[in-house]
């Protein structure tokens, strides 16, 4: 029985995701995101970043602003993890531009989490960071999004 990439993804079967997608180069942006996430969880950080960048380009060219903004947030996070702060800031700026005027989505919450981290760790403003955390919590509830979805970022 062949398992779909989505089924393998939901089961956190990262190798299954890659097996289901095969070595194809013609993946849809959605499949690229699945592949990038699977690679991340398998510890293949550089490969993951490359696949997410391909997905970002494809989503942007298709005019899928919210989805591209979400991928920009993922790329910002990956750059932050590598301590490439200028790169991370660049991806955050892209995400902000793409998400401006778009309906509130999980990507908006991720962006607010970045703002919260900056407020806490760069500006040292614990009170303002706590306010941002409460905002994310409220918006998460309004989006009918579980906290695990918000924290699902790799």
Coordinates of N, CA, C and O in Angstrom, one line a residue:
X1 N 0.8 -1.2 0.0 CA 0.0 0.0 0.0 C 0.9 1.2 0.0 O 1.8 1.4 0.8
X2 N 0.6 2.1 -0.9 CA 1.3 3.4 -1.0 C 0.7 4.4 -0.1 O -0.6 4.6 -0.1
X3 N 1.5 5.1 0.7 CA 1.0 6.1 1.7 C 1.2 7.5 1.0 O 2.3 7.7 0.5
X4 N 0.2 8.3 1.1 CA 0.4 9.7 0.5 C 1.4 10.5 1.4 O 1.6 10.2 2.6
X5 N 2.0 11.5 0.8 CA 2.9 12.4 1.6 C 2.1 13.0 2.7 O 2.7 13.2 3.8
X6 N 0.9 13.4 2.5 CA 0.1 14.1 3.6 C -0.1 13.1 4.7 O -0.1 13.5 5.9
X7 N -0.5 11.9 4.4 CA -0.7 10.9 5.5 C 0.6 10.6 6.3 O 0.5 10.6 7.5
X8 N 1.7 10.5 5.6 CA 2.9 10.3 6.2 C 3.3 11.5 7.1 O 3.8 11.3 8.2
X9 N 3.0 12.7 6.6 CA 3.3 13.9 7.3 C 2.5 14.0 8.6 O 3.1 14.2 9.7
X10 N 1.2 13.7 8.5 CA 0.4 13.7 9.7 C 0.8 12.7 10.8 O 0.7 12.9 11.9
X11 N 1.5 11.6 10.3 CA 2.0 10.6 11.2 C 3.4 10.9 11.7 O 4.0 10.1 12.4
X12 N 3.9 12.0 11.2 CA 5.3 12.4 11.5 C 6.3 11.3 11.0 O 7.4 11.1 11.6
X13 N 5.9 10.7 9.9 CA 6.8 9.7 9.3 C 7.6 10.4 8.2 O 7.2 10.4 7.0
X14 N 8.7 11.0 8.6 CA 9.4 11.9 7.7 C 10.0 11.2 6.5 O 10.0 11.7 5.4
X15 N 10.5 10.0 6.7 CA 11.0 9.2 5.6 C 9.9 8.8 4.7 O 10.1 8.8 3.5
X16 N 8.7 8.5 5.2 CA 7.6 8.2 4.4 C 7.2 9.4 3.5 O 6.7 9.2 2.4
X17 N 7.3 10.6 4.1 CA 7.0 11.8 3.2 C 7.9 11.8 2.0 O 7.5 12.0 0.9
X18 N 9.2 11.6 2.3 CA 10.2 11.7 1.2 C 10.0 10.5 0.2 O 10.1 10.7 -1.0
X19 N 9.6 9.3 0.7 CA 9.4 8.2 -0.1 C 8.1 8.5 -1.0 O 8.2 8.2 -2.2
X20 N 7.1 9.0 -0.4 CA 5.9 9.3 -1.2 C 6.1 10.4 -2.3 O 5.5 10.3 -3.3
X21 N 7.0 11.3 -2.0 CA 7.2 12.4 -3.0 C 8.2 11.9 -4.0 O 8.3 12.5 -5.1
X22 N 9.0 10.9 -3.7 CA 10.0 10.4 -4.6 C 11.1 11.5 -4.9 O 11.2 12.5 -4.2
X23 N 11.9 11.2 -5.9 CA 12.9 12.2 -6.3 C 12.5 13.2 -7.3 O 13.4 13.8 -8.0
X24 N 11.2 13.4 -7.5 CA 10.7 14.3 -8.5 C 11.2 15.7 -8.3 O 11.3 16.2 -7.2
X25 N 11.5 16.3 -9.4 CA 11.8 17.8 -9.4 C 10.6 18.7 -9.6 O 10.7 19.9 -9.4
X26 N 9.5 18.1 -10.1 CA 8.3 18.9 -10.4 C 7.3 18.9 -9.3 O 6.1 18.9 -9.6
X27 N 7.7 19.0 -8.1 CA 6.8 19.1 -7.0 C 6.0 20.4 -6.9 O 6.6 21.4 -7.3
X28 N 4.8 20.3 -6.5 CA 4.0 21.5 -6.3 C 4.6 22.2 -5.1 O 5.3 21.7 -4.3
X29 N 4.3 23.5 -5.0 CA 4.8 24.3 -3.8 C 4.3 23.6 -2.5 O 5.1 23.6 -1.5
X30 N 3.1 23.1 -2.4 CA 2.6 22.5 -1.2 C 3.4 21.2 -0.9 O 3.8 21.0 0.3
X31 N 3.8 20.4 -1.9 CA 4.6 19.3 -1.7 C 6.0 19.7 -1.3 O 6.7 19.0 -0.5
X32 N 6.5 20.8 -1.9 CA 7.8 21.3 -1.5 C 7.9 21.6 0.0 O 8.8 21.4 0.7
X33 N 6.8 22.2 0.5 CA 6.7 22.6 1.9 C 6.7 21.3 2.8 O 7.4 21.2 3.8
X34 N 6.0 20.3 2.4 CA 6.0 19.0 3.1 C 7.4 18.4 3.1 O 7.9 17.9 4.1
X35 N 8.1 18.4 1.9 CA 9.4 17.9 1.8 C 10.4 18.7 2.7 O 11.2 18.1 3.4
X36 N 10.3 20.0 2.6 CA 11.2 20.8 3.4 C 11.0 20.6 4.9 O 12.0 20.5 5.7
X37 N 9.8 20.4 5.4 CA 9.5 20.1 6.8 C 10.1 18.8 7.2 O 10.7 18.6 8.2
X38 N 9.8 17.8 6.3 CA 10.4 16.4 6.6 C 11.9 16.4 6.7 O 12.5 15.8 7.6
X39 N 12.5 17.1 5.7 CA 14.0 17.2 5.8 C 14.5 17.9 7.1 O 15.5 17.5 7.7
X40 N 13.8 18.9 7.5 CA 14.1 19.6 8.7 C 14.1 18.6 9.9 O 15.0 18.5 10.7
X41 N 13.0 17.9 10.0 CA 12.8 17.0 11.2 C 13.8 15.8 11.1 O 14.0 15.2 12.1
X42 N 14.4 15.6 9.9 CA 15.4 14.5 9.8 C 16.8 15.1 10.0 O 17.8 14.3 9.9
X43 N 16.9 16.3 10.3 CA 18.2 16.9 10.6 C 18.9 17.4 9.3 O 20.1 17.8 9.4
X44 N 18.3 17.5 8.2 CA 18.9 17.9 6.9 C 18.5 19.4 6.7 O 17.8 19.8 5.9
X45 N 19.2 20.2 7.6 CA 18.8 21.6 7.6 C 19.1 22.4 6.4 O 18.3 23.2 5.9
X46 N 20.3 22.2 5.7 CA 20.6 22.9 4.5 C 19.7 22.5 3.4 O 19.2 23.4 2.6
X47 N 19.4 21.2 3.3 CA 18.5 20.8 2.2 C 17.1 21.3 2.5 O 16.4 21.7 1.5
X48 N 16.7 21.3 3.7 CA 15.4 21.9 4.1 C 15.2 23.3 3.7 O 14.3 23.7 3.0
X49 N 16.3 24.1 4.0 CA 16.2 25.5 3.6 C 16.1 25.7 2.1 O 15.4 26.5 1.6
X50 N 16.9 24.9 1.3 CA 16.8 25.0 -0.1 C 15.4 24.7 -0.7 O 14.9 25.4 -1.5
X51 N 14.8 23.7 -0.1 CA 13.5 23.3 -0.6 C 12.5 24.4 -0.2 O 11.6 24.7 -1.0
X52 N 12.6 24.9 1.0 CA 11.7 26.0 1.4 C 11.8 27.2 0.6 O 10.9 27.9 0.2
X53 N 13.1 27.5 0.2 CA 13.3 28.7 -0.7 C 12.7 28.4 -2.1 O 12.1 29.4 -2.7
X54 N 12.7 27.2 -2.6 CA 12.0 26.9 -3.9 C 10.5 27.1 -3.7 O 9.9 27.6 -4.6
X55 N 10.0 26.6 -2.6 CA 8.6 26.7 -2.3 C 8.2 28.2 -2.3 O 7.1 28.6 -2.8
X56 N 9.0 29.0 -1.6 CA 8.7 30.4 -1.5 C 8.6 31.1 -2.8 O 7.7 31.8 -3.1
X57 N 9.6 30.8 -3.7 CA 9.6 31.4 -5.0 C 8.4 30.9 -5.8 O 7.7 31.8 -6.5
X58 N 8.0 29.7 -5.7 CA 6.8 29.2 -6.5 C 5.5 29.8 -5.9 O 4.7 30.2 -6.7
X59 N 5.4 29.9 -4.6 CA 4.2 30.4 -4.0 C 4.1 31.9 -4.4 O 3.0 32.4 -4.7
X60 N 5.2 32.6 -4.3 CA 5.2 34.1 -4.7 C 4.8 34.3 -6.1 O 4.0 35.1 -6.4
X61 N 5.4 33.4 -7.0 CA 5.1 33.6 -8.4 C 3.6 33.3 -8.7 O 3.0 33.8 -9.7
X62 N 3.0 32.4 -7.9 CA 1.6 32.1 -8.1 C 0.6 33.0 -7.4 O -0.6 32.9 -7.4
X63 N 1.2 34.0 -6.7 CA 0.4 35.0 -6.0 C -0.2 34.5 -4.7 O -1.2 35.2 -4.2
X64 N 0.3 33.5 -4.2 CA -0.2 32.9 -2.9 C 0.5 33.6 -1.7 O 1.4 33.0 -1.1
X65 N 0.1 34.8 -1.5 CA 0.8 35.6 -0.5 C 0.8 35.1 0.9 O 1.8 35.1 1.6
X66 N -0.3 34.6 1.4 CA -0.4 34.0 2.8 C 0.5 32.8 2.9 O 1.3 32.7 3.9
X67 N 0.5 31.9 1.9 CA 1.3 30.7 2.0 C 2.8 31.1 1.9 O 3.6 30.6 2.6
X68 N 3.1 32.0 1.0 CA 4.5 32.5 0.8 C 5.0 33.2 2.1 O 6.1 33.0 2.5
X69 N 4.1 33.9 2.8 CA 4.4 34.6 4.0 C 4.7 33.5 5.1 O 5.7 33.7 5.9
X70 N 4.0 32.5 5.1 CA 4.2 31.4 6.1 C 5.6 30.8 5.9 O 6.3 30.5 6.8
X71 N 5.9 30.5 4.6 CA 7.2 29.9 4.3 C 8.3 30.9 4.6 O 9.4 30.5 5.1
X72 N 8.1 32.2 4.4 CA 9.1 33.2 4.8 C 9.3 33.2 6.3 O 10.5 33.3 6.7
X73 N 8.3 33.0 7.1 CA 8.5 32.8 8.5 C 9.3 31.6 8.8 O 10.2 31.6 9.7
X74 N 9.1 30.5 8.1 CA 9.9 29.3 8.4 C 11.3 29.6 8.0 O 12.2 29.2 8.8
X75 N 11.6 30.2 6.9 CA 13.0 30.5 6.5 C 13.6 31.5 7.5 O 14.8 31.4 7.8
X76 N 12.8 32.4 8.1 CA 13.3 33.4 9.1 C 13.8 32.6 10.3 O 14.8 32.8 10.9
X77 N 12.9 31.6 10.7 CA 13.2 30.8 11.9 C 14.5 30.0 11.6 O 15.4 29.9 12.5
X78 N 14.6 29.4 10.5 CA 15.8 28.6 10.2 C 17.1 29.4 10.2 O 18.1 29.0 10.7
X79 N 17.0 30.6 9.6 CA 18.1 31.5 9.7 C 18.5 31.9 11.1 O 19.6 32.0 11.5
X80 N 17.4 32.2 11.9 CA 17.6 32.5 13.3 C 18.4 31.4 14.0 O 19.3 31.7 14.8
X81 N 17.9 30.2 13.7 CA 18.6 29.0 14.4 C 20.1 28.9 14.0 O 20.9 28.4 14.8
X82 N 20.4 29.4 12.8 CA 21.8 29.4 12.4 C 22.6 30.6 12.8 O 23.7 30.8 12.5
X83 N 21.9 31.5 13.6 CA 22.4 32.7 14.1 C 22.8 33.7 12.9 O 23.7 34.5 13.0
X84 N 22.0 33.5 11.8 CA 22.2 34.4 10.7 C 21.1 35.5 10.8 O 20.1 35.5 10.1
X85 N 21.4 36.4 11.7 CA 20.3 37.4 12.1 C 19.9 38.3 10.9 O 18.8 38.7 10.8
X86 N 20.9 38.8 10.1 CA 20.6 39.6 8.9 C 19.7 38.9 8.0 O 18.7 39.4 7.4
X87 N 20.0 37.6 7.7 CA 19.1 36.8 6.8 C 17.7 36.6 7.4 O 16.7 36.8 6.7
X88 N 17.7 36.3 8.7 CA 16.4 36.2 9.4 C 15.6 37.4 9.3 O 14.4 37.4 9.0
X89 N 16.2 38.6 9.5 CA 15.5 39.9 9.4 C 14.9 40.1 8.0 O 13.8 40.6 7.8
X90 N 15.7 39.7 7.0 CA 15.3 39.8 5.6 C 14.0 39.0 5.4 O 13.1 39.5 4.7
X91 N 14.0 37.8 5.9 CA 12.8 36.9 5.7 C 11.6 37.4 6.5 O 10.5 37.4 6.0
X92 N 11.9 38.0 7.7 CA 10.8 38.6 8.4 C 10.2 39.7 7.7 O 9.0 39.9 7.6
X93 N 11.0 40.6 7.1 CA 10.5 41.7 6.3 C 9.7 41.2 5.1 O 8.6 41.8 4.8
X94 N 10.1 40.2 4.5 CA 9.4 39.6 3.3 C 8.0 39.1 3.8 O 7.0 39.3 3.2
X95 N 8.0 38.4 5.0 CA 6.8 37.9 5.5 C 5.8 39.0 5.9 O 4.6 39.0 5.5
X96 N 6.4 40.1 6.5 CA 5.5 41.2 6.8 C 4.9 41.8 5.6 O 3.7 42.1 5.5
X97 N 5.7 42.0 4.5 CA 5.2 42.6 3.3 C 4.1 41.7 2.7 O 3.1 42.2 2.2
X98 N 4.3 40.4 2.6 CA 3.4 39.5 2.0 C 2.1 39.3 2.8 O 1.0 39.2 2.2
X99 N 2.2 39.4 4.1 CA 1.0 39.2 5.0 C 0.2 40.4 5.2 O -1.0 40.3 5.6
X100 N 0.8 41.6 4.9 CA 0.0 42.8 5.1 C -1.2 42.8 4.2 O -1.2 42.5 3.0
X101 N -2.4 43.1 4.8 CA -3.6 43.1 4.1 C -4.3 41.7 3.8 O -5.4 41.7 3.3
X102 N -3.6 40.7 4.2 CA -4.1 39.3 4.0 C -5.0 39.0 5.3 O -4.7 39.5 6.4
X103 N -6.0 38.1 5.1 CA -6.7 37.6 6.2 C -5.8 37.0 7.3 O -4.8 36.3 6.9
X104 N -6.2 37.2 8.5 CA -5.3 36.7 9.6 C -5.2 35.1 9.5 O -6.2 34.5 9.3
X105 N -4.0 34.7 9.6 CA -3.7 33.2 9.4 C -2.7 32.8 10.5 O -2.1 33.7 11.2
X106 N -2.3 31.5 10.5 CA -1.3 31.0 11.4 C 0.0 31.7 11.1 O 0.8 32.0 12.0
X107 N 0.3 32.1 9.9 CA 1.5 32.8 9.5 C 1.6 34.2 10.3 O 2.7 34.6 10.7
X108 N 0.5 34.9 10.4 CA 0.4 36.1 11.2 C 0.8 35.8 12.7 O 1.5 36.6 13.3
X109 N 0.4 34.7 13.2 CA 0.7 34.4 14.6 C 2.2 34.1 14.7 O 2.9 34.5 15.6
X110 N 2.8 33.4 13.7 CA 4.2 33.1 13.7 C 5.0 34.4 13.7 O 6.0 34.6 14.4
X111 N 4.5 35.3 12.9 CA 5.2 36.6 12.8 C 5.1 37.4 14.1 O 6.1 38.0 14.5
X112 N 4.0 37.3 14.8 CA 3.9 38.0 16.1 C 4.8 37.3 17.1 O 5.4 38.0 18.0
X113 N 5.0 36.0 17.0 CA 5.9 35.3 17.9 C 7.4 35.8 17.6 O 8.1 36.0 18.6
X114 N 7.7 36.1 16.4 CA 9.1 36.7 16.1 C 9.1 38.0 16.8 O 10.1 38.4 17.4
X115 N 8.1 38.8 16.6 CA 8.1 40.2 17.2 C 8.2 40.0 18.8 O 8.9 40.8 19.4
X116 N 7.5 39.0 19.3 CA 7.6 38.8 20.8 C 9.0 38.5 21.2 O 9.5 39.1 22.2
X117 N 9.7 37.6 20.4 CA 11.1 37.2 20.8 C 12.0 38.4 20.7 O 12.8 38.6 21.5
X118 N 11.8 39.3 19.6 CA 12.6 40.5 19.5 C 12.4 41.4 20.7 O 13.3 42.0 21.2
X119 N 11.1 41.6 21.0 CA 10.8 42.5 22.1 C 11.4 42.0 23.4 O 12.0 42.8 24.2
X120 N 11.4 40.7 23.6 CA 11.9 40.1 24.9 C 13.5 40.1 24.9 O 14.1 40.6 25.8
X121 N 14.1 39.5 23.8 CA 15.5 39.3 23.8 C 16.4 40.4 23.3 O 17.5 40.6 23.8
X122 N 15.8 41.2 22.4 CA 16.6 42.3 21.9 C 16.3 43.6 22.7 O 17.3 44.3 23.2
X123 N 15.1 43.9 22.9 CA 14.7 45.1 23.6 C 14.6 44.9 25.2 O 14.6 45.9 25.9
X124 N 14.5 43.7 25.6 CA 14.5 43.4 27.0 C 13.2 43.8 27.7 O 13.2 44.0 28.9
X125 N 12.1 44.0 27.0 CA 10.9 44.4 27.5 C 9.9 43.3 27.8 O 9.2 42.8 27.0
X126 N 10.0 42.7 29.0 CA 9.3 41.5 29.4 C 7.8 41.8 29.4 O 7.0 41.0 28.9
X127 N 7.4 43.0 29.9 CA 5.9 43.3 29.9 C 5.3 43.3 28.5 O 4.3 42.8 28.2
X128 N 6.0 44.0 27.6 CA 5.5 44.1 26.2 C 5.5 42.7 25.5 O 4.6 42.4 24.8
X129 N 6.5 41.9 25.8 CA 6.6 40.6 25.3 C 5.4 39.7 25.8 O 4.8 39.0 25.0
X130 N 5.1 39.9 27.1 CA 4.0 39.2 27.6 C 2.7 39.6 27.0 O 1.8 38.8 26.7
X131 N 2.5 40.9 26.7 CA 1.3 41.4 26.0 C 1.2 40.7 24.6 O 0.1 40.3 24.2
X132 N 2.4 40.6 23.9 CA 2.4 40.0 22.6 C 2.0 38.5 22.7 O 1.3 38.0 21.8
X133 N 2.5 37.9 23.7 CA 2.2 36.4 23.9 C 0.6 36.3 24.1 O 0.0 35.3 23.6
X134 N 0.0 37.2 24.9 CA -1.4 37.1 25.1 C -2.2 37.4 23.8 O -3.2 36.7 23.6
X135 N -1.6 38.3 23.0 CA -2.3 38.6 21.7 C -2.3 37.3 20.9 O -3.3 37.0 20.2
X136 N -1.1 36.6 20.8 CA -1.0 35.4 20.0 C -2.0 34.4 20.5 O -2.7 33.7 19.7
X137 N -2.1 34.2 21.9 CA -3.0 33.3 22.4 C -4.5 33.6 22.0 O -5.2 32.7 21.6
X138 N -4.9 34.9 22.1 CA -6.2 35.3 21.8 C -6.5 35.0 20.3 O -7.5 34.4 19.9
X139 N -5.6 35.4 19.4 CA -5.8 35.2 18.0 C -5.8 33.7 17.6 O -6.5 33.3 16.7
X140 N -5.0 33.0 18.3 CA -4.9 31.5 18.1 C -6.3 30.9 18.4 O -6.8 30.1 17.6
X141 N -6.9 31.3 19.5 CA -8.2 30.8 19.8 C -9.2 31.3 18.8 O -10.1 30.5 18.4
X142 N -9.2 32.5 18.3 CA -10.1 33.0 17.3 C -10.0 32.3 16.0 O -10.9 32.1 15.3
X143 N -8.8 31.9 15.7 CA -8.5 31.2 14.4 C -8.9 29.7 14.6 O -8.8 28.9 13.6
X144 N -9.4 29.3 15.8 CA -9.7 27.9 16.1 C -8.5 27.1 15.8 O -8.6 26.0 15.2
X145 N -7.3 27.6 16.2 CA -6.1 26.9 15.9 C -5.5 26.5 17.3 O -5.4 27.2 18.2
X146 N -5.1 25.2 17.3 CA -4.6 24.7 18.6 C -3.2 25.3 18.8 O -2.5 25.7 17.9
X147 N -2.8 25.4 20.0 CA -1.4 25.9 20.3 C -0.4 25.0 19.7 O 0.7 25.5 19.4
X148 N -0.7 23.7 19.6 CA 0.4 22.9 18.9 C 0.6 23.3 17.5 O 1.7 23.1 17.0
X149 N -0.4 23.8 16.8 CA -0.2 24.3 15.5 C 0.7 25.5 15.5 O 1.6 25.7 14.6
X150 N 0.5 26.4 16.4 CA 1.4 27.6 16.5 C 2.8 27.2 16.8 O 3.8 27.7 16.2
X151 N 3.0 26.2 17.7 CA 4.3 25.7 18.0 C 4.9 24.7 17.0 O 6.0 24.2 17.2
X152 N 4.2 24.4 16.0 CA 4.6 23.4 15.0 C 5.7 23.8 14.2 O 6.4 23.0 13.5
X153 N 6.0 25.1 14.2 CA 7.2 25.6 13.4 C 8.4 24.8 13.8 O 8.6 24.5 15.0
X154 N 9.2 24.3 12.8 CA 10.4 23.5 13.2 C 11.3 24.2 14.1 O 11.4 25.4 14.2

